[in-house]
Coordinates of C-alpha atoms in Angstrom, one line a residue:
M1 CA -0.5 -14.0 -78.9
T2 CA -3.0 -12.8 -81.4
A3 CA -6.7 -12.1 -81.7
L4 CA -9.0 -15.4 -82.7
T5 CA -9.9 -15.7 -86.2
E6 CA -11.9 -18.2 -85.9
D7 CA -13.8 -20.5 -83.1
K8 CA -12.1 -22.0 -80.2
E9 CA -13.0 -24.7 -78.1
I10 CA -13.8 -23.6 -74.6
Q11 CA -12.1 -25.4 -71.9
Y12 CA -13.6 -24.7 -68.5
T13 CA -14.2 -26.3 -65.0
E14 CA -17.2 -25.7 -62.8
G15 CA -14.5 -25.3 -60.0
V16 CA -16.4 -27.7 -57.6
E17 CA -13.3 -29.9 -57.4
L18 CA -9.6 -28.8 -58.3
P19 CA -6.2 -30.3 -57.8
F20 CA -3.5 -28.7 -55.7
E21 CA -0.2 -29.8 -55.6
V22 CA 1.1 -30.8 -52.0
Y23 CA 3.9 -29.1 -50.0
Q24 CA 7.0 -31.3 -49.3
S25 CA 7.1 -33.7 -46.8
T26 CA 3.6 -33.4 -46.0
T27 CA 0.5 -35.7 -45.3
L28 CA -2.9 -34.6 -46.1
Y29 CA -5.9 -36.8 -44.8
G30 CA -9.3 -37.2 -46.5
G31 CA -11.8 -34.6 -45.1
S32 CA -9.3 -32.5 -43.7
F33 CA -9.2 -28.5 -44.1
V34 CA -6.6 -27.6 -46.7
C35 CA -4.9 -24.2 -47.1
V36 CA -2.3 -23.0 -49.4
N37 CA 1.2 -21.5 -47.9
A38 CA 3.1 -18.6 -49.2
P39 CA 4.5 -20.6 -52.1
G40 CA 1.3 -22.0 -53.3
Y41 CA 1.5 -25.7 -52.1
A42 CA -1.4 -27.4 -50.3
V43 CA -0.7 -27.8 -46.5
P44 CA -3.0 -29.0 -43.8
G45 CA -5.4 -26.2 -42.5
A46 CA -4.1 -24.5 -39.7
D47 CA -4.4 -21.2 -37.3
T48 CA -0.9 -20.2 -39.1
A49 CA -0.5 -16.6 -40.4
G50 CA -0.1 -16.5 -44.1
L51 CA -2.2 -19.4 -44.8
I52 CA -5.3 -19.1 -47.5
F53 CA -8.0 -21.4 -47.1
E54 CA -8.7 -23.3 -50.4
G55 CA -11.2 -26.7 -49.8
I56 CA -11.9 -29.7 -48.3
A57 CA -9.4 -32.8 -49.1
L58 CA -11.7 -35.5 -51.1
E59 CA -9.0 -38.2 -50.4
Q60 CA -5.7 -38.9 -48.3
V61 CA -2.2 -38.1 -49.8
D62 CA 1.3 -38.7 -48.6
N63 CA 3.7 -36.6 -49.8
S64 CA 5.7 -37.1 -46.6
S65 CA 8.7 -38.5 -48.7
G66 CA 8.4 -36.0 -51.8
S67 CA 9.2 -32.6 -52.8
D68 CA 6.9 -29.7 -53.4
G69 CA 4.4 -31.2 -56.5
D70 CA 5.3 -34.5 -56.5
K71 CA 1.7 -35.3 -55.8
S72 CA -1.4 -33.4 -55.8
V73 CA -4.7 -33.4 -53.5
V74 CA -8.5 -32.9 -55.3
L75 CA -10.2 -30.1 -53.0
R76 CA -13.9 -30.0 -52.4
R77 CA -15.0 -26.0 -53.0
R78 CA -18.7 -26.0 -52.7
G79 CA -21.1 -26.8 -50.4
L80 CA -21.9 -27.2 -46.5
I81 CA -19.5 -29.1 -44.6
K82 CA -20.0 -30.5 -41.3
A83 CA -17.5 -29.1 -38.9
T84 CA -16.6 -29.2 -35.2
L85 CA -16.6 -26.0 -33.4
A86 CA -13.6 -25.6 -30.6
T87 CA -15.7 -23.3 -28.7
A88 CA -19.4 -24.0 -27.9
I89 CA -21.8 -22.1 -29.9
T90 CA -25.7 -21.5 -29.9
I91 CA -28.4 -21.2 -32.6
A92 CA -27.7 -17.3 -32.6
N93 CA -24.1 -17.9 -34.4
V94 CA -25.8 -18.9 -37.5
G95 CA -24.4 -16.5 -40.2
D96 CA -20.9 -15.9 -38.3
N97 CA -17.6 -16.2 -39.8
V98 CA -15.5 -18.9 -38.7
F99 CA -11.9 -19.6 -38.8
L100 CA -9.5 -22.3 -38.6
V101 CA -7.9 -23.9 -35.3
D102 CA -6.4 -26.9 -37.2
D103 CA -7.4 -29.0 -40.2
Q104 CA -10.6 -30.4 -38.4
T105 CA -11.5 -27.7 -36.6
V106 CA -12.9 -24.5 -36.5
D107 CA -13.7 -21.5 -34.2
L108 CA -15.2 -17.6 -34.2
V109 CA -13.2 -14.5 -34.3
G110 CA -11.7 -13.9 -30.9
N111 CA -11.0 -17.3 -30.3
V112 CA -8.1 -17.7 -32.8
N113 CA -4.9 -15.7 -33.5
N114 CA -4.4 -15.6 -37.4
N115 CA -7.9 -15.4 -38.6
I116 CA -7.6 -18.0 -41.3
F117 CA -11.4 -17.4 -42.9
C118 CA -12.9 -20.6 -43.9
G119 CA -16.6 -20.1 -43.9
V120 CA -19.9 -19.0 -42.6
I121 CA -22.3 -21.0 -40.5
A122 CA -25.1 -21.7 -42.0
G123 CA -26.9 -24.2 -40.2
Y124 CA -26.9 -25.3 -36.3
I125 CA -26.3 -28.5 -35.5
D126 CA -25.5 -28.9 -31.4
T127 CA -23.2 -27.1 -29.2
T128 CA -19.9 -27.9 -31.0
H129 CA -21.1 -29.0 -34.8
A130 CA -22.6 -26.8 -37.3
W131 CA -22.9 -27.0 -41.3
I132 CA -20.0 -24.5 -42.5
D133 CA -20.6 -22.9 -46.2
I134 CA -17.0 -22.6 -47.5
E135 CA -17.9 -21.2 -50.2
P136 CA -17.6 -17.5 -49.1
A137 CA -14.1 -18.1 -48.0
I138 CA -13.3 -20.0 -51.0
R139 CA -14.4 -16.5 -53.1
Q140 CA -12.9 -14.5 -50.2
A141 CA -16.2 -12.7 -50.0
D142 CA -15.8 -11.5 -46.4
V143 CA -13.2 -8.4 -47.4
A144 CA -13.0 -7.1 -43.6
T145 CA -11.7 -10.3 -42.3
H146 CA -9.5 -10.6 -45.1
I147 CA -8.0 -7.0 -45.0
A148 CA -7.3 -7.9 -41.0
D149 CA -5.2 -10.6 -42.3
T150 CA -2.1 -8.4 -42.8
S151 CA -0.1 -11.5 -44.0
A152 CA -2.3 -12.5 -46.9
A153 CA -2.1 -11.5 -50.6
H154 CA -5.3 -9.7 -50.2
A155 CA -4.7 -7.8 -47.3
A156 CA -5.0 -3.9 -47.4
S157 CA -1.1 -3.8 -47.9
A158 CA -1.2 -5.4 -51.1
I159 CA -4.2 -2.8 -52.5
S160 CA -3.0 -0.2 -54.6
V161 CA -4.4 3.0 -54.3
L162 CA -5.3 5.4 -57.6
D163 CA -4.9 8.3 -56.3
S164 CA -6.0 10.7 -59.1
G165 CA -6.3 13.8 -57.1
G166 CA -2.8 13.5 -55.9
F167 CA -3.6 13.9 -52.1
T168 CA -1.2 11.3 -51.1
S169 CA 2.1 9.9 -51.6
E170 CA 1.1 6.4 -50.6
T171 CA 0.6 3.8 -53.3
E172 CA -1.4 1.0 -51.2
V173 CA -4.3 1.1 -48.8
E174 CA -2.8 0.2 -45.4
S175 CA -0.5 2.8 -45.7
A176 CA -3.4 5.3 -47.1
L177 CA -5.4 4.5 -44.0
A178 CA -2.8 5.1 -41.6
E179 CA -2.3 8.8 -43.1
I180 CA -5.9 9.3 -43.0
Y181 CA -6.1 8.3 -39.4
Q182 CA -3.2 9.8 -38.3
S183 CA -4.3 13.2 -39.8
L184 CA -7.8 13.0 -38.4
L185 CA -6.3 11.8 -34.5
T186 CA -3.6 14.9 -34.7
A187 CA -5.7 17.4 -36.2
K188 CA -5.4 20.6 -34.1
G189 CA -7.8 23.5 -33.8
I190 CA -6.9 27.1 -33.0
I191 CA -8.9 29.3 -30.6
T192 CA -7.8 33.1 -31.3
I193 CA -7.6 34.9 -27.9
P194 CA -8.7 38.5 -28.6
M195 CA -6.3 41.1 -27.0
P196 CA -7.8 42.2 -23.9
V197 CA -9.4 46.0 -23.6
I198 CA -9.4 45.9 -19.8
T199 CA -7.6 44.7 -16.7
N200 CA -9.0 42.4 -14.5
A201 CA -10.1 45.2 -12.1
G202 CA -11.9 47.1 -14.8
V203 CA -9.6 49.7 -16.0
A204 CA -10.1 50.2 -19.3
L205 CA -6.4 49.8 -21.2
A206 CA -4.9 53.2 -22.6
A207 CA -1.6 53.9 -24.4
F208 CA 1.2 52.8 -22.7
A209 CA 2.8 55.2 -20.8
N210 CA 6.5 54.7 -20.2
A211 CA 6.2 55.2 -16.4
D212 CA 6.6 52.9 -13.2
D213 CA 3.1 52.0 -13.4
P214 CA 1.9 48.4 -12.6
L215 CA -0.8 48.6 -15.4
P216 CA -0.2 47.9 -18.8
G217 CA -1.2 49.5 -22.1
F218 CA -1.6 49.4 -25.6
C219 CA 1.9 49.6 -27.4
V220 CA 1.3 50.6 -31.0
T221 CA 4.6 50.3 -33.2
A222 CA 5.4 50.2 -36.9
E223 CA 5.7 46.4 -36.0
G224 CA 2.1 46.1 -35.1
L225 CA -0.4 46.0 -31.9
G226 CA 0.9 44.5 -28.3
I227 CA 0.1 45.0 -24.7
R228 CA 3.0 46.4 -22.7
W229 CA 4.1 46.1 -19.2
N230 CA 6.4 48.4 -17.9
N231 CA 9.3 46.7 -15.8
H232 CA 7.5 46.7 -12.3
G233 CA 7.4 44.2 -9.4
T234 CA 3.7 43.4 -9.3
P235 CA 2.3 44.2 -12.7
T236 CA -1.3 44.2 -13.2
P237 CA -3.3 41.3 -15.3
V238 CA -5.3 41.7 -18.2
G239 CA -8.5 39.7 -18.2
T240 CA -10.0 38.0 -21.7
K241 CA -12.4 35.4 -22.5
V242 CA -13.0 32.9 -25.5
I243 CA -15.7 30.2 -26.5
I244 CA -14.8 26.8 -26.2
P245 CA -15.5 25.6 -29.6
P246 CA -18.2 22.5 -30.6
D247 CA -15.2 20.3 -31.9
M248 CA -13.0 20.5 -29.3
D249 CA -11.6 17.5 -27.6
V250 CA -11.9 18.1 -23.7
T251 CA -10.3 14.5 -23.1
A252 CA -6.9 15.7 -24.3
D253 CA -4.8 18.4 -23.0
A254 CA -4.9 22.1 -24.7
V255 CA -2.1 24.3 -24.8
L256 CA -2.0 28.4 -24.2
H257 CA 0.4 29.9 -26.4
I258 CA 2.0 33.5 -26.2
L259 CA 3.8 35.4 -28.8
A260 CA 6.4 38.2 -26.6
A261 CA 9.1 40.3 -26.8
K262 CA 11.2 42.1 -24.4
T263 CA 12.1 45.6 -24.8
G264 CA 14.2 48.1 -21.8
N265 CA 17.8 48.1 -20.8
T266 CA 19.1 44.7 -21.7
G267 CA 16.6 41.7 -22.7
A268 CA 18.0 39.9 -19.7
D269 CA 15.2 39.1 -17.6
A270 CA 13.7 35.2 -17.7
T271 CA 10.0 36.7 -18.1
K272 CA 7.3 34.5 -17.4
F273 CA 3.4 34.9 -17.8
T274 CA 1.1 34.0 -14.8
V275 CA -2.3 32.7 -16.2
E276 CA -5.7 32.5 -14.1
A277 CA -8.3 30.3 -15.9
F278 CA -11.7 29.8 -15.3
N279 CA -14.7 28.0 -16.7
N280 CA -18.3 29.4 -17.2
V281 CA -19.9 26.4 -17.7
V282 CA -23.9 25.8 -18.4
D283 CA -25.6 25.2 -14.5
A284 CA -22.8 26.0 -12.8
L285 CA -22.4 28.8 -10.1
Y286 CA -20.5 31.6 -12.2
D287 CA -18.2 32.3 -9.1
A288 CA -17.8 28.4 -8.3
D289 CA -14.9 27.4 -10.4
A290 CA -11.4 27.2 -9.1
D291 CA -8.5 28.5 -11.0
F292 CA -6.4 26.0 -13.3
G293 CA -3.7 28.1 -14.6
G294 CA -0.4 28.3 -13.8
D295 CA 3.1 29.7 -15.1
T296 CA 4.5 29.7 -18.7
D297 CA 7.9 28.8 -19.3
A298 CA 10.5 31.4 -19.1
M299 CA 11.7 33.6 -21.7
T300 CA 15.2 33.5 -22.6
G301 CA 17.0 35.6 -20.4
D302 CA 20.4 36.7 -22.1
A303 CA 21.6 40.2 -23.1
T304 CA 20.6 39.4 -26.9
A305 CA 17.5 38.0 -26.3
K306 CA 15.1 40.9 -27.5
T307 CA 13.3 39.1 -29.7
V308 CA 10.0 37.9 -30.4
Q309 CA 9.6 34.6 -28.6
H310 CA 6.8 31.6 -27.8
V311 CA 6.0 30.6 -24.2
T312 CA 3.3 27.8 -23.5
L313 CA 1.4 26.7 -20.7
T314 CA -0.7 23.3 -20.7
L315 CA -4.1 23.5 -19.7
A316 CA -4.9 20.1 -18.8
L317 CA -8.0 17.8 -19.7
A318 CA -9.1 17.3 -16.2
N319 CA -9.8 21.1 -15.9
L320 CA -11.5 21.7 -19.5
A321 CA -15.5 21.8 -19.9
A322 CA -17.0 20.9 -23.0
Y323 CA -19.0 23.0 -25.1
P324 CA -21.3 25.0 -24.7
A325 CA -18.7 26.9 -22.1
A326 CA -17.0 29.8 -22.0
L327 CA -12.9 29.9 -20.8
E328 CA -12.2 33.2 -18.8
L329 CA -8.5 34.0 -18.9
T330 CA -6.6 36.8 -16.7
I331 CA -2.5 37.1 -18.1
Q332 CA 0.4 39.1 -16.6
P333 CA 3.9 38.8 -16.3
K334 CA 4.9 36.8 -13.3
D335 CA 5.7 39.1 -10.4
G336 CA 9.2 39.5 -10.1
T337 CA 10.2 38.8 -13.4
L338 CA 10.5 42.0 -15.1
G339 CA 13.8 43.2 -13.4
T340 CA 15.1 45.9 -15.9
D341 CA 13.1 45.0 -19.0
D342 CA 9.5 46.0 -20.1
V343 CA 7.8 43.1 -22.1
I344 CA 5.1 43.3 -24.7
M345 CA 2.6 40.4 -25.5
L346 CA 2.0 40.4 -29.2
A347 CA -0.6 37.9 -29.5
A348 CA -2.1 34.7 -27.8
W349 CA -4.1 31.7 -28.9
I350 CA -4.9 28.1 -27.6
E351 CA -4.1 24.8 -29.1
Y352 CA -6.7 22.2 -29.1
Q353 CA -7.1 18.5 -30.4
R354 CA -10.1 18.2 -32.4
K355 CA -12.6 15.5 -31.4
L356 CA -13.5 12.7 -34.0
L357 CA -17.3 13.3 -35.1
T358 CA -19.5 10.2 -34.5
A359 CA -22.8 11.6 -36.4

């Protein structure tokens, strides 16, 4: 079509009453709530997924023997309609949304299955009757209700996303929200564990001495810094401490991670680390907490395993203390797991789940 070059008579309707084609094999009764189905034909109102409320039938239309659209029904689409409530209400429910139960009954949210929005309680009559303003439903102004109806054309799964910043690959709201919430719920934080400088007996660490000694020492090589234990049967622990961060969700498990490498004769030892863990908590006795550590999983114990390896230990949520608190740790190779090899702890950290902030 081309742009106007002269005046045009406007064709319009107030939209208060509007005809809708009736679905095949369907009878609609005067005064009933009417919806359209997925193909767009008028059907009796019901608590059925996919229906969209369109108004009140002004007359009975019998299309029980007809095909789609053989007959039309005129619907009232504005005003206050006296309706029957399936569940008792009080005057306090004025302003609440209502949803279809069937073609003559409505109910509050939570009492229906598919939330077919049909209006707002505008006036209380008695415990089972109210004046329902149907216009908000016709205008589909209750966005939250309609987004919850995942079967409808106006659901979040049908609303596109204009992502000019290129932050997501998703193209519609439902998937983008799922992506956002998944990221929030799985967001991880890291607590770096500083390399200890003393043993748990208060002995300062020195450079590692290649001797049959349970004490560890600093091992400095071209590859970096670590704490090295000689292949002793009962190695001495080292001690360290970290602060619990304010955003740590202590209702979820945390995980201690250790990077380590074996060095020595063969690399064949299946070395584990034994960890002791204690909380320092406000208003608690500093020596009252019980050890909630344990053993990490084992390093690979084959002759070719003289490589950097990753072992872990779960710190159970039942034992974790919330900020403000500190976590005290001692770490050592497990007694008896250093057979012929030395082991070097290269790095350690705690991975935790971040909590969702509420303010």
